[in-house]
Each structure stands twice: as structure tokens, then as C-alpha cells.
């Protein structure tokens, strides 16, 4: 059994290496595969593309993000087709209800933040949950694309500036302190929600004042 898994892993690595030779098209296909089915070390792959062609480093985040958004449609549609029971088998009821409330309050940010975060963030779980909680398709694609663009662009920029070794050390650090990363992401999300609410209430207050002035 172990031998079979080793053979499968070798074949998988050869497949990834072959697809990478297709250039940006290969990057798109690998990213779509990573988001839809088999997990692929996308950070290392994007960093490799950026380092090998530093003059075009900004293109690869866009291509990888587009592939990720398209590939994510598969788990998203599976979740929408009736994945509530499957999701409850993966997480407890309390976490399920927290995720549902998060999507109901601010569905875009509920997916945008996880899309930005590196491994070990369970991004496919959030994508599947977005389908279960019936997130609208346009915000789903936009949140996935923009979140991945931010993540891969920062990754490519750091790679070009400091070299691929920094990326590998950074990923190891994130794996070691993932709780801290989640806390920081939560604080960023809270700050953005507060900022959005303040803008909304401020706009409404100006409308009310203008209305009262016109009425007088």
C-alpha cells in the first residue's frame, strides 16, 4: 500500500513538472487543479515562476488567482448542491453556526480573508461552505480572485526582492505559528468591518441631514 502511494506521488510530481513547462497556461491549470481537487504547493510554484522571470513577476499572481477562482467552482457547486451534512461531518455544530453567521453578515469578507491566507488555512472548506450557505456567484468569484491576487502578489514580490529561500522560511514560520496568523487575520477583518459600517452610517447621516434641510 505504501509503495502504491509513493508511485502515485512520483507520478503526481512528474505531472506538475510537465504542466509547468507550458508556462502561464500550465500555471493556470495547476492552480485550477489545486483549488478543485488535489492539493498542490502553489506558493512554491508561483515563487518559482516569479524568480525565473522577475521582469514579469506581476503576471503570475493574476494567472494563478484566475485559475484558483475557476477551479474553486467545483467545491463551491458541490456545496450548493447539498453539502450541509458533509460539512457537519468535518466541523462541529458550533463552528458551523459561526461560519454561517459570518457568511450571512458579510459574505465577501468571509471568503476574501481566507483566500489571502497561506497554508495551513483550510481554504477549500471555506469555498465549500460558501456553496452550502448559498453565497452569490459573482461575489464568490470576485472574493476568491482578489484574495488570491493579494496573496500571490505579496509572495511574488517578496521572492523577487529577497529570493525564494525567504519564502520557504516564511511558510515554515506560518505553519509553526498559524494561530497567530488567524488572530491577525481576525483583527484585520474586524477593522475592515468597523470601517465599512462607519462609512455606511456616516453616509446615512448625511442623507438624513440633507433631507431635513430640504424639508425645512
mmCIF file with all atom_site columns, C-alpha atoms in Angstrom:
data_model
loop_
_atom_site.group_PDB
_atom_site.id
_atom_site.type_symbol
_atom_site.label_atom_id
_atom_site.label_alt_id
_atom_site.label_comp_id
_atom_site.label_asym_id
_atom_site.label_entity_id
_atom_site.label_seq_id
_atom_site.pdbx_PDB_ins_code
_atom_site.Cartn_x
_atom_site.Cartn_y
_atom_site.Cartn_z
_atom_site.occupancy
_atom_site.B_iso_or_equiv
_atom_site.pdbx_formal_charge
_atom_site.auth_seq_id
_atom_site.auth_comp_id
_atom_site.auth_asym_id
_atom_site.auth_atom_id
_atom_site.pdbx_PDB_model_num
ATOM 1   C CA . UNK A 1 1   ? 0.000   0.000  0.000   1.00 0.00 ? 1   UNK A CA 1
ATOM 2   C CA . UNK A 1 2   ? 2.802   2.394  0.912   1.00 0.00 ? 2   UNK A CA 1
ATOM 3   C CA . UNK A 1 3   ? 4.588   1.579  -2.343  1.00 0.00 ? 3   UNK A CA 1
ATOM 4   C CA . UNK A 1 4   ? 1.436   2.450  -4.287  1.00 0.00 ? 4   UNK A CA 1
ATOM 5   C CA . UNK A 1 5   ? 1.239   5.842  -2.580  1.00 0.00 ? 5   UNK A CA 1
ATOM 6   C CA . UNK A 1 6   ? 4.911   6.537  -3.349  1.00 0.00 ? 6   UNK A CA 1
ATOM 7   C CA . UNK A 1 7   ? 4.378   5.680  -7.017  1.00 0.00 ? 7   UNK A CA 1
ATOM 8   C CA . UNK A 1 8   ? 1.290   7.898  -7.140  1.00 0.00 ? 8   UNK A CA 1
ATOM 9   C CA . UNK A 1 9   ? 3.209   10.768 -5.539  1.00 0.00 ? 9   UNK A CA 1
ATOM 10  C CA . UNK A 1 10  ? 6.050   10.443 -8.038  1.00 0.00 ? 10  UNK A CA 1
ATOM 11  C CA . UNK A 1 11  ? 3.601   10.424 -10.957 1.00 0.00 ? 11  UNK A CA 1
ATOM 12  C CA . UNK A 1 12  ? 1.860   13.461 -9.491  1.00 0.00 ? 12  UNK A CA 1
ATOM 13  C CA . UNK A 1 13  ? 5.157   15.383 -9.224  1.00 0.00 ? 13  UNK A CA 1
ATOM 14  C CA . UNK A 1 14  ? 6.018   14.452 -12.806 1.00 0.00 ? 14  UNK A CA 1
ATOM 15  C CA . UNK A 1 15  ? 2.586   15.687 -13.928 1.00 0.00 ? 15  UNK A CA 1
ATOM 16  C CA . UNK A 1 16  ? 3.085   19.016 -12.172 1.00 0.00 ? 16  UNK A CA 1
ATOM 17  C CA . UNK A 1 17  ? 6.572   19.375 -13.662 1.00 0.00 ? 17  UNK A CA 1
ATOM 18  C CA . UNK A 1 18  ? 5.206   18.626 -17.149 1.00 0.00 ? 18  UNK A CA 1
ATOM 19  C CA . UNK A 1 19  ? 2.373   21.131 -16.820 1.00 0.00 ? 19  UNK A CA 1
ATOM 20  C CA . UNK A 1 20  ? 4.749   23.817 -15.552 1.00 0.00 ? 20  UNK A CA 1
ATOM 21  C CA . UNK A 1 21  ? 6.616   23.609 -18.870 1.00 0.00 ? 21  UNK A CA 1
ATOM 22  C CA . UNK A 1 22  ? 3.507   25.088 -20.525 1.00 0.00 ? 22  UNK A CA 1
ATOM 23  C CA . UNK A 1 23  ? 4.307   28.455 -18.943 1.00 0.00 ? 23  UNK A CA 1
ATOM 24  C CA . UNK A 1 24  ? 1.430   30.672 -17.825 1.00 0.00 ? 24  UNK A CA 1
ATOM 25  C CA . UNK A 1 25  ? -1.105  28.205 -19.234 1.00 0.00 ? 25  UNK A CA 1
ATOM 26  C CA . UNK A 1 26  ? 0.448   25.497 -17.085 1.00 0.00 ? 26  UNK A CA 1
ATOM 27  C CA . UNK A 1 27  ? 0.329   27.777 -14.060 1.00 0.00 ? 27  UNK A CA 1
ATOM 28  C CA . UNK A 1 28  ? -3.374  28.382 -14.686 1.00 0.00 ? 28  UNK A CA 1
ATOM 29  C CA . UNK A 1 29  ? -4.074  24.641 -14.988 1.00 0.00 ? 29  UNK A CA 1
ATOM 30  C CA . UNK A 1 30  ? -2.086  23.777 -11.853 1.00 0.00 ? 30  UNK A CA 1
ATOM 31  C CA . UNK A 1 31  ? -3.854  26.485 -9.863  1.00 0.00 ? 31  UNK A CA 1
ATOM 32  C CA . UNK A 1 32  ? -7.262  25.284 -11.056 1.00 0.00 ? 32  UNK A CA 1
ATOM 33  C CA . UNK A 1 33  ? -6.348  21.705 -10.122 1.00 0.00 ? 33  UNK A CA 1
ATOM 34  C CA . UNK A 1 34  ? -5.159  22.816 -6.683  1.00 0.00 ? 34  UNK A CA 1
ATOM 35  C CA . UNK A 1 35  ? -8.419  24.678 -5.994  1.00 0.00 ? 35  UNK A CA 1
ATOM 36  C CA . UNK A 1 36  ? -10.725 21.978 -7.330  1.00 0.00 ? 36  UNK A CA 1
ATOM 37  C CA . UNK A 1 37  ? -9.246  18.615 -6.360  1.00 0.00 ? 37  UNK A CA 1
ATOM 38  C CA . UNK A 1 38  ? -5.645  17.713 -5.489  1.00 0.00 ? 38  UNK A CA 1
ATOM 39  C CA . UNK A 1 39  ? -3.607  19.981 -3.236  1.00 0.00 ? 39  UNK A CA 1
ATOM 40  C CA . UNK A 1 40  ? -0.521  21.435 -4.942  1.00 0.00 ? 40  UNK A CA 1
ATOM 41  C CA . UNK A 1 41  ? 2.258   23.539 -3.323  1.00 0.00 ? 41  UNK A CA 1
ATOM 42  C CA . UNK A 1 42  ? 1.067   26.680 -5.133  1.00 0.00 ? 42  UNK A CA 1
ATOM 43  C CA . UNK A 1 43  ? 3.229   29.072 -3.116  1.00 0.00 ? 43  UNK A CA 1
ATOM 44  C CA . UNK A 1 44  ? 6.406   27.288 -4.171  1.00 0.00 ? 44  UNK A CA 1
ATOM 45  C CA . UNK A 1 45  ? 5.238   27.093 -7.788  1.00 0.00 ? 45  UNK A CA 1
ATOM 46  C CA . UNK A 1 46  ? 4.270   30.779 -8.019  1.00 0.00 ? 46  UNK A CA 1
ATOM 47  C CA . UNK A 1 47  ? 7.551   31.733 -6.328  1.00 0.00 ? 47  UNK A CA 1
ATOM 48  C CA . UNK A 1 48  ? 9.464   29.628 -8.872  1.00 0.00 ? 48  UNK A CA 1
ATOM 49  C CA . UNK A 1 49  ? 7.732   31.314 -11.816 1.00 0.00 ? 49  UNK A CA 1
ATOM 50  C CA . UNK A 1 50  ? 8.361   34.771 -10.337 1.00 0.00 ? 50  UNK A CA 1
ATOM 51  C CA . UNK A 1 51  ? 12.031  34.045 -9.626  1.00 0.00 ? 51  UNK A CA 1
ATOM 52  C CA . UNK A 1 52  ? 12.718  32.541 -13.042 1.00 0.00 ? 52  UNK A CA 1
ATOM 53  C CA . UNK A 1 53  ? 11.196  35.527 -14.856 1.00 0.00 ? 53  UNK A CA 1
ATOM 54  C CA . UNK A 1 54  ? 11.485  38.504 -12.495 1.00 0.00 ? 54  UNK A CA 1
ATOM 55  C CA . UNK A 1 55  ? 10.569  41.058 -15.153 1.00 0.00 ? 55  UNK A CA 1
ATOM 56  C CA . UNK A 1 56  ? 7.069   39.515 -15.404 1.00 0.00 ? 56  UNK A CA 1
ATOM 57  C CA . UNK A 1 57  ? 6.593   38.623 -11.746 1.00 0.00 ? 57  UNK A CA 1
ATOM 58  C CA . UNK A 1 58  ? 3.323   40.577 -11.566 1.00 0.00 ? 58  UNK A CA 1
ATOM 59  C CA . UNK A 1 59  ? 1.649   38.432 -14.253 1.00 0.00 ? 59  UNK A CA 1
ATOM 60  C CA . UNK A 1 60  ? 1.868   35.140 -12.359 1.00 0.00 ? 60  UNK A CA 1
ATOM 61  C CA . UNK A 1 61  ? -0.293  36.202 -9.382  1.00 0.00 ? 61  UNK A CA 1
ATOM 62  C CA . UNK A 1 62  ? -3.068  37.205 -11.810 1.00 0.00 ? 62  UNK A CA 1
ATOM 63  C CA . UNK A 1 63  ? -2.877  33.901 -13.703 1.00 0.00 ? 63  UNK A CA 1
ATOM 64  C CA . UNK A 1 64  ? -2.710  31.778 -10.538 1.00 0.00 ? 64  UNK A CA 1
ATOM 65  C CA . UNK A 1 65  ? -5.586  33.723 -8.939  1.00 0.00 ? 65  UNK A CA 1
ATOM 66  C CA . UNK A 1 66  ? -7.744  33.286 -12.039 1.00 0.00 ? 66  UNK A CA 1
ATOM 67  C CA . UNK A 1 67  ? -7.063  29.553 -12.087 1.00 0.00 ? 67  UNK A CA 1
ATOM 68  C CA . UNK A 1 68  ? -7.873  29.331 -8.389  1.00 0.00 ? 68  UNK A CA 1
ATOM 69  C CA . UNK A 1 69  ? -11.175 31.167 -8.839  1.00 0.00 ? 69  UNK A CA 1
ATOM 70  C CA . UNK A 1 70  ? -12.224 28.922 -11.743 1.00 0.00 ? 70  UNK A CA 1
ATOM 71  C CA . UNK A 1 71  ? -11.106 25.729 -10.011 1.00 0.00 ? 71  UNK A CA 1
ATOM 72  C CA . UNK A 1 72  ? -12.930 26.689 -6.812  1.00 0.00 ? 72  UNK A CA 1
ATOM 73  C CA . UNK A 1 73  ? -16.228 26.485 -8.682  1.00 0.00 ? 73  UNK A CA 1
ATOM 74  C CA . UNK A 1 74  ? -16.199 22.684 -8.311  1.00 0.00 ? 74  UNK A CA 1
ATOM 75  C CA . UNK A 1 75  ? -16.267 22.517 -4.467  1.00 0.00 ? 75  UNK A CA 1
ATOM 76  C CA . UNK A 1 76  ? -18.498 25.606 -4.419  1.00 0.00 ? 76  UNK A CA 1
ATOM 77  C CA . UNK A 1 77  ? -21.133 23.984 -6.650  1.00 0.00 ? 77  UNK A CA 1
ATOM 78  C CA . UNK A 1 78  ? -20.861 20.708 -4.740  1.00 0.00 ? 78  UNK A CA 1
ATOM 79  C CA . UNK A 1 79  ? -21.581 22.586 -1.533  1.00 0.00 ? 79  UNK A CA 1
ATOM 80  C CA . UNK A 1 80  ? -24.530 24.370 -3.105  1.00 0.00 ? 80  UNK A CA 1
ATOM 81  C CA . UNK A 1 81  ? -25.920 21.066 -4.383  1.00 0.00 ? 81  UNK A CA 1
ATOM 82  C CA . UNK A 1 82  ? -26.500 19.936 -0.796  1.00 0.00 ? 82  UNK A CA 1
ATOM 83  C CA . UNK A 1 83  ? -23.320 19.671 1.210   1.00 0.00 ? 83  UNK A CA 1
ATOM 84  C CA . UNK A 1 84  ? -24.637 20.634 4.639   1.00 0.00 ? 84  UNK A CA 1
ATOM 85  C CA . UNK A 1 85  ? -24.395 17.116 6.082   1.00 0.00 ? 85  UNK A CA 1
ATOM 86  C CA . UNK A 1 86  ? -20.921 16.637 4.598   1.00 0.00 ? 86  UNK A CA 1
ATOM 87  C CA . UNK A 1 87  ? -19.771 19.921 6.116   1.00 0.00 ? 87  UNK A CA 1
ATOM 88  C CA . UNK A 1 88  ? -21.154 18.973 9.535   1.00 0.00 ? 88  UNK A CA 1
ATOM 89  C CA . UNK A 1 89  ? -19.087 15.785 9.415   1.00 0.00 ? 89  UNK A CA 1
ATOM 90  C CA . UNK A 1 90  ? -15.936 17.897 9.020   1.00 0.00 ? 90  UNK A CA 1
ATOM 91  C CA . UNK A 1 91  ? -16.649 20.564 11.647  1.00 0.00 ? 91  UNK A CA 1
ATOM 92  C CA . UNK A 1 92  ? -18.712 20.683 14.822  1.00 0.00 ? 92  UNK A CA 1
ATOM 93  C CA . UNK A 1 93  ? -22.087 22.419 15.089  1.00 0.00 ? 93  UNK A CA 1
ATOM 94  C CA . UNK A 1 94  ? -20.687 25.446 16.906  1.00 0.00 ? 94  UNK A CA 1
ATOM 95  C CA . UNK A 1 95  ? -18.110 26.189 14.218  1.00 0.00 ? 95  UNK A CA 1
ATOM 96  C CA . UNK A 1 96  ? -20.721 25.535 11.540  1.00 0.00 ? 96  UNK A CA 1
ATOM 97  C CA . UNK A 1 97  ? -23.032 28.157 13.014  1.00 0.00 ? 97  UNK A CA 1
ATOM 98  C CA . UNK A 1 98  ? -20.172 30.664 13.356  1.00 0.00 ? 98  UNK A CA 1
ATOM 99  C CA . UNK A 1 99  ? -19.305 30.226 9.679   1.00 0.00 ? 99  UNK A CA 1
ATOM 100 C CA . UNK A 1 100 ? -22.946 30.553 8.681   1.00 0.00 ? 100 UNK A CA 1
ATOM 101 C CA . UNK A 1 101 ? -23.318 33.773 10.685  1.00 0.00 ? 101 UNK A CA 1
ATOM 102 C CA . UNK A 1 102 ? -20.126 35.133 9.141   1.00 0.00 ? 102 UNK A CA 1
ATOM 103 C CA . UNK A 1 103 ? -21.379 34.490 5.611   1.00 0.00 ? 103 UNK A CA 1
ATOM 104 C CA . UNK A 1 104 ? -24.778 35.984 6.422   1.00 0.00 ? 104 UNK A CA 1
ATOM 105 C CA . UNK A 1 105 ? -23.243 39.180 7.844   1.00 0.00 ? 105 UNK A CA 1
ATOM 106 C CA . UNK A 1 106 ? -20.518 39.772 5.267   1.00 0.00 ? 106 UNK A CA 1
ATOM 107 C CA . UNK A 1 107 ? -20.195 37.019 2.686   1.00 0.00 ? 107 UNK A CA 1
ATOM 108 C CA . UNK A 1 108 ? -17.483 38.766 0.653   1.00 0.00 ? 108 UNK A CA 1
ATOM 109 C CA . UNK A 1 109 ? -15.104 39.265 3.570   1.00 0.00 ? 109 UNK A CA 1
ATOM 110 C CA . UNK A 1 110 ? -15.888 35.784 4.937   1.00 0.00 ? 110 UNK A CA 1
ATOM 111 C CA . UNK A 1 111 ? -14.213 34.342 1.835   1.00 0.00 ? 111 UNK A CA 1
ATOM 112 C CA . UNK A 1 112 ? -11.788 37.136 0.923   1.00 0.00 ? 112 UNK A CA 1
ATOM 113 C CA . UNK A 1 113 ? -9.800  36.859 4.172   1.00 0.00 ? 113 UNK A CA 1
ATOM 114 C CA . UNK A 1 114 ? -9.242  33.051 3.975   1.00 0.00 ? 114 UNK A CA 1
ATOM 115 C CA . UNK A 1 115 ? -8.321  33.428 0.293   1.00 0.00 ? 115 UNK A CA 1
ATOM 116 C CA . UNK A 1 116 ? -5.487  35.761 1.330   1.00 0.00 ? 116 UNK A CA 1
ATOM 117 C CA . UNK A 1 117 ? -4.067  33.469 3.989   1.00 0.00 ? 117 UNK A CA 1
ATOM 118 C CA . UNK A 1 118 ? -1.317  30.909 3.278   1.00 0.00 ? 118 UNK A CA 1
ATOM 119 C CA . UNK A 1 119 ? -1.389  27.240 4.342   1.00 0.00 ? 119 UNK A CA 1
ATOM 120 C CA . UNK A 1 120 ? -2.468  25.642 6.603   1.00 0.00 ? 120 UNK A CA 1
ATOM 121 C CA . UNK A 1 121 ? -5.647  27.709 6.112   1.00 0.00 ? 121 UNK A CA 1
ATOM 122 C CA . UNK A 1 122 ? -8.383  25.210 5.064   1.00 0.00 ? 122 UNK A CA 1
ATOM 123 C CA . UNK A 1 123 ? -9.451  27.342 2.090   1.00 0.00 ? 123 UNK A CA 1
ATOM 124 C CA . UNK A 1 124 ? -11.371 24.530 0.343   1.00 0.00 ? 124 UNK A CA 1
ATOM 125 C CA . UNK A 1 125 ? -13.512 24.234 3.482   1.00 0.00 ? 125 UNK A CA 1
ATOM 126 C CA . UNK A 1 126 ? -14.468 27.911 3.211   1.00 0.00 ? 126 UNK A CA 1
ATOM 127 C CA . UNK A 1 127 ? -15.185 27.509 -0.504  1.00 0.00 ? 127 UNK A CA 1
ATOM 128 C CA . UNK A 1 128 ? -17.391 24.506 0.170   1.00 0.00 ? 128 UNK A CA 1
ATOM 129 C CA . UNK A 1 129 ? -19.125 26.404 2.998   1.00 0.00 ? 129 UNK A CA 1
ATOM 130 C CA . UNK A 1 130 ? -19.752 29.333 0.634   1.00 0.00 ? 130 UNK A CA 1
ATOM 131 C CA . UNK A 1 131 ? -21.724 26.940 -1.547  1.00 0.00 ? 131 UNK A CA 1
ATOM 132 C CA . UNK A 1 132 ? -23.591 25.444 1.406   1.00 0.00 ? 132 UNK A CA 1
ATOM 133 C CA . UNK A 1 133 ? -24.587 28.917 2.619   1.00 0.00 ? 133 UNK A CA 1
ATOM 134 C CA . UNK A 1 134 ? -25.622 29.905 -0.926  1.00 0.00 ? 134 UNK A CA 1
ATOM 135 C CA . UNK A 1 135 ? -23.182 32.723 -1.491  1.00 0.00 ? 135 UNK A CA 1
ATOM 136 C CA . UNK A 1 136 ? -23.921 34.590 -4.713  1.00 0.00 ? 136 UNK A CA 1
ATOM 137 C CA . UNK A 1 137 ? -21.741 33.554 -7.651  1.00 0.00 ? 137 UNK A CA 1
ATOM 138 C CA . UNK A 1 138 ? -20.353 36.972 -8.630  1.00 0.00 ? 138 UNK A CA 1
ATOM 139 C CA . UNK A 1 139 ? -19.148 37.904 -5.103  1.00 0.00 ? 139 UNK A CA 1
ATOM 140 C CA . UNK A 1 140 ? -17.768 34.366 -4.725  1.00 0.00 ? 140 UNK A CA 1
ATOM 141 C CA . UNK A 1 141 ? -15.600 34.619 -7.835  1.00 0.00 ? 141 UNK A CA 1
ATOM 142 C CA . UNK A 1 142 ? -14.518 38.177 -7.016  1.00 0.00 ? 142 UNK A CA 1
ATOM 143 C CA . UNK A 1 143 ? -13.611 37.395 -3.396  1.00 0.00 ? 143 UNK A CA 1
ATOM 144 C CA . UNK A 1 144 ? -11.648 34.298 -4.413  1.00 0.00 ? 144 UNK A CA 1
ATOM 145 C CA . UNK A 1 145 ? -9.824  36.067 -7.239  1.00 0.00 ? 145 UNK A CA 1
ATOM 146 C CA . UNK A 1 146 ? -8.923  39.215 -5.287  1.00 0.00 ? 146 UNK A CA 1
ATOM 147 C CA . UNK A 1 147 ? -7.898  37.300 -2.165  1.00 0.00 ? 147 UNK A CA 1
ATOM 148 C CA . UNK A 1 148 ? -5.615  35.049 -4.179  1.00 0.00 ? 148 UNK A CA 1
ATOM 149 C CA . UNK A 1 149 ? -4.195  38.021 -6.114  1.00 0.00 ? 149 UNK A CA 1
ATOM 150 C CA . UNK A 1 150 ? -3.198  39.702 -2.856  1.00 0.00 ? 150 UNK A CA 1
ATOM 151 C CA . UNK A 1 151 ? -1.635  36.518 -1.518  1.00 0.00 ? 151 UNK A CA 1
ATOM 152 C CA . UNK A 1 152 ? 0.303   35.589 -4.663  1.00 0.00 ? 152 UNK A CA 1
ATOM 153 C CA . UNK A 1 153 ? 1.360   39.167 -5.434  1.00 0.00 ? 153 UNK A CA 1
ATOM 154 C CA . UNK A 1 154 ? 2.908   39.611 -1.984  1.00 0.00 ? 154 UNK A CA 1
ATOM 155 C CA . UNK A 1 155 ? 4.555   36.200 -2.377  1.00 0.00 ? 155 UNK A CA 1
ATOM 156 C CA . UNK A 1 156 ? 5.986   37.096 -5.802  1.00 0.00 ? 156 UNK A CA 1
ATOM 157 C CA . UNK A 1 157 ? 7.176   40.499 -4.629  1.00 0.00 ? 157 UNK A CA 1
ATOM 158 C CA . UNK A 1 158 ? 8.973   39.015 -1.623  1.00 0.00 ? 158 UNK A CA 1
ATOM 159 C CA . UNK A 1 159 ? 10.516  36.310 -3.821  1.00 0.00 ? 159 UNK A CA 1
ATOM 160 C CA . UNK A 1 160 ? 11.867  38.813 -6.347  1.00 0.00 ? 160 UNK A CA 1
ATOM 161 C CA . UNK A 1 161 ? 13.245  41.084 -3.626  1.00 0.00 ? 161 UNK A CA 1
ATOM 162 C CA . UNK A 1 162 ? 14.724  38.553 -1.206  1.00 0.00 ? 162 UNK A CA 1
ATOM 163 C CA . UNK A 1 163 ? 14.916  35.260 -3.088  1.00 0.00 ? 163 UNK A CA 1
ATOM 164 C CA . UNK A 1 164 ? 12.920  32.005 -2.877  1.00 0.00 ? 164 UNK A CA 1
ATOM 165 C CA . UNK A 1 165 ? 14.661  30.917 0.333   1.00 0.00 ? 165 UNK A CA 1
ATOM 166 C CA . UNK A 1 166 ? 12.850  33.620 2.295   1.00 0.00 ? 166 UNK A CA 1
ATOM 167 C CA . UNK A 1 167 ? 9.510   32.302 1.059   1.00 0.00 ? 167 UNK A CA 1
ATOM 168 C CA . UNK A 1 168 ? 10.246  28.760 2.244   1.00 0.00 ? 168 UNK A CA 1
ATOM 169 C CA . UNK A 1 169 ? 11.338  30.015 5.679   1.00 0.00 ? 169 UNK A CA 1
ATOM 170 C CA . UNK A 1 170 ? 8.266   32.228 5.885   1.00 0.00 ? 170 UNK A CA 1
ATOM 171 C CA . UNK A 1 171 ? 5.925   29.342 5.073   1.00 0.00 ? 171 UNK A CA 1
ATOM 172 C CA . UNK A 1 172 ? 7.599   27.207 7.734   1.00 0.00 ? 172 UNK A CA 1
ATOM 173 C CA . UNK A 1 173 ? 7.089   30.036 10.227  1.00 0.00 ? 173 UNK A CA 1
ATOM 174 C CA . UNK A 1 174 ? 3.411   30.333 9.299   1.00 0.00 ? 174 UNK A CA 1
ATOM 175 C CA . UNK A 1 175 ? 2.924   26.590 9.801   1.00 0.00 ? 175 UNK A CA 1
ATOM 176 C CA . UNK A 1 176 ? 4.532   26.883 13.203  1.00 0.00 ? 176 UNK A CA 1
ATOM 177 C CA . UNK A 1 177 ? 2.504   29.929 14.315  1.00 0.00 ? 177 UNK A CA 1
ATOM 178 C CA . UNK A 1 178 ? -0.757  29.524 12.391  1.00 0.00 ? 178 UNK A CA 1
ATOM 179 C CA . UNK A 1 179 ? -2.823  30.526 15.452  1.00 0.00 ? 179 UNK A CA 1
ATOM 180 C CA . UNK A 1 180 ? -1.102  33.913 15.444  1.00 0.00 ? 180 UNK A CA 1
ATOM 181 C CA . UNK A 1 181 ? -1.834  34.302 11.738  1.00 0.00 ? 181 UNK A CA 1
ATOM 182 C CA . UNK A 1 182 ? -5.518  33.580 12.303  1.00 0.00 ? 182 UNK A CA 1
ATOM 183 C CA . UNK A 1 183 ? -5.628  36.104 15.160  1.00 0.00 ? 183 UNK A CA 1
ATOM 184 C CA . UNK A 1 184 ? -4.055  38.781 12.978  1.00 0.00 ? 184 UNK A CA 1
ATOM 185 C CA . UNK A 1 185 ? -6.465  37.983 10.147  1.00 0.00 ? 185 UNK A CA 1
ATOM 186 C CA . UNK A 1 186 ? -9.387  38.259 12.561  1.00 0.00 ? 186 UNK A CA 1
ATOM 187 C CA . UNK A 1 187 ? -8.209  41.683 13.714  1.00 0.00 ? 187 UNK A CA 1
ATOM 188 C CA . UNK A 1 188 ? -7.859  42.838 10.104  1.00 0.00 ? 188 UNK A CA 1
ATOM 189 C CA . UNK A 1 189 ? -11.348 41.562 9.326   1.00 0.00 ? 189 UNK A CA 1
ATOM 190 C CA . UNK A 1 190 ? -12.785 43.311 12.392  1.00 0.00 ? 190 UNK A CA 1
ATOM 191 C CA . UNK A 1 191 ? -11.091 46.589 11.450  1.00 0.00 ? 191 UNK A CA 1
ATOM 192 C CA . UNK A 1 192 ? -12.436 46.397 7.900   1.00 0.00 ? 192 UNK A CA 1
ATOM 193 C CA . UNK A 1 193 ? -15.965 45.630 9.082   1.00 0.00 ? 193 UNK A CA 1
ATOM 194 C CA . UNK A 1 194 ? -15.876 48.559 11.526  1.00 0.00 ? 194 UNK A CA 1
ATOM 195 C CA . UNK A 1 195 ? -14.568 50.858 8.799   1.00 0.00 ? 195 UNK A CA 1
ATOM 196 C CA . UNK A 1 196 ? -17.322 49.718 6.389   1.00 0.00 ? 196 UNK A CA 1
ATOM 197 C CA . UNK A 1 197 ? -20.072 50.200 8.987   1.00 0.00 ? 197 UNK A CA 1
ATOM 198 C CA . UNK A 1 198 ? -18.792 53.668 9.876   1.00 0.00 ? 198 UNK A CA 1
ATOM 199 C CA . UNK A 1 199 ? -18.846 54.648 6.202   1.00 0.00 ? 199 UNK A CA 1
ATOM 200 C CA . UNK A 1 200 ? -22.403 53.338 5.809   1.00 0.00 ? 200 UNK A CA 1
ATOM 201 C CA . UNK A 1 201 ? -23.741 55.111 8.909   1.00 0.00 ? 201 UNK A CA 1
ATOM 202 C CA . UNK A 1 202 ? -21.882 58.304 8.038   1.00 0.00 ? 202 UNK A CA 1
ATOM 203 C CA . UNK A 1 203 ? -23.433 58.295 4.564   1.00 0.00 ? 203 UNK A CA 1
ATOM 204 C CA . UNK A 1 204 ? -26.897 57.702 6.002   1.00 0.00 ? 204 UNK A CA 1
ATOM 205 C CA . UNK A 1 205 ? -26.435 60.535 8.494   1.00 0.00 ? 205 UNK A CA 1
ATOM 206 C CA . UNK A 1 206 ? -25.517 62.954 5.700   1.00 0.00 ? 206 UNK A CA 1
ATOM 207 C CA . UNK A 1 207 ? -28.562 61.866 3.702   1.00 0.00 ? 207 UNK A CA 1
ATOM 208 C CA . UNK A 1 208 ? -30.835 62.412 6.728   1.00 0.00 ? 208 UNK A CA 1
ATOM 209 C CA . UNK A 1 209 ? -29.403 65.863 7.401   1.00 0.00 ? 209 UNK A CA 1
ATOM 210 C CA . UNK A 1 210 ? -29.776 66.856 3.745   1.00 0.00 ? 210 UNK A CA 1
ATOM 211 C CA . UNK A 1 211 ? -33.325 65.572 3.711   1.00 0.00 ? 211 UNK A CA 1
ATOM 212 C CA . UNK A 1 212 ? -34.256 67.533 6.789   1.00 0.00 ? 212 UNK A CA 1
ATOM 213 C CA . UNK A 1 213 ? -32.697 70.694 5.318   1.00 0.00 ? 213 UNK A CA 1
ATOM 214 C CA . UNK A 1 214 ? -34.654 70.327 2.105   1.00 0.00 ? 214 UNK A CA 1
ATOM 215 C CA . UNK A 1 215 ? -37.859 69.673 4.065   1.00 0.00 ? 215 UNK A CA 1
ATOM 216 C CA . UNK A 1 216 ? -37.365 72.874 6.094   1.00 0.00 ? 216 UNK A CA 1
#
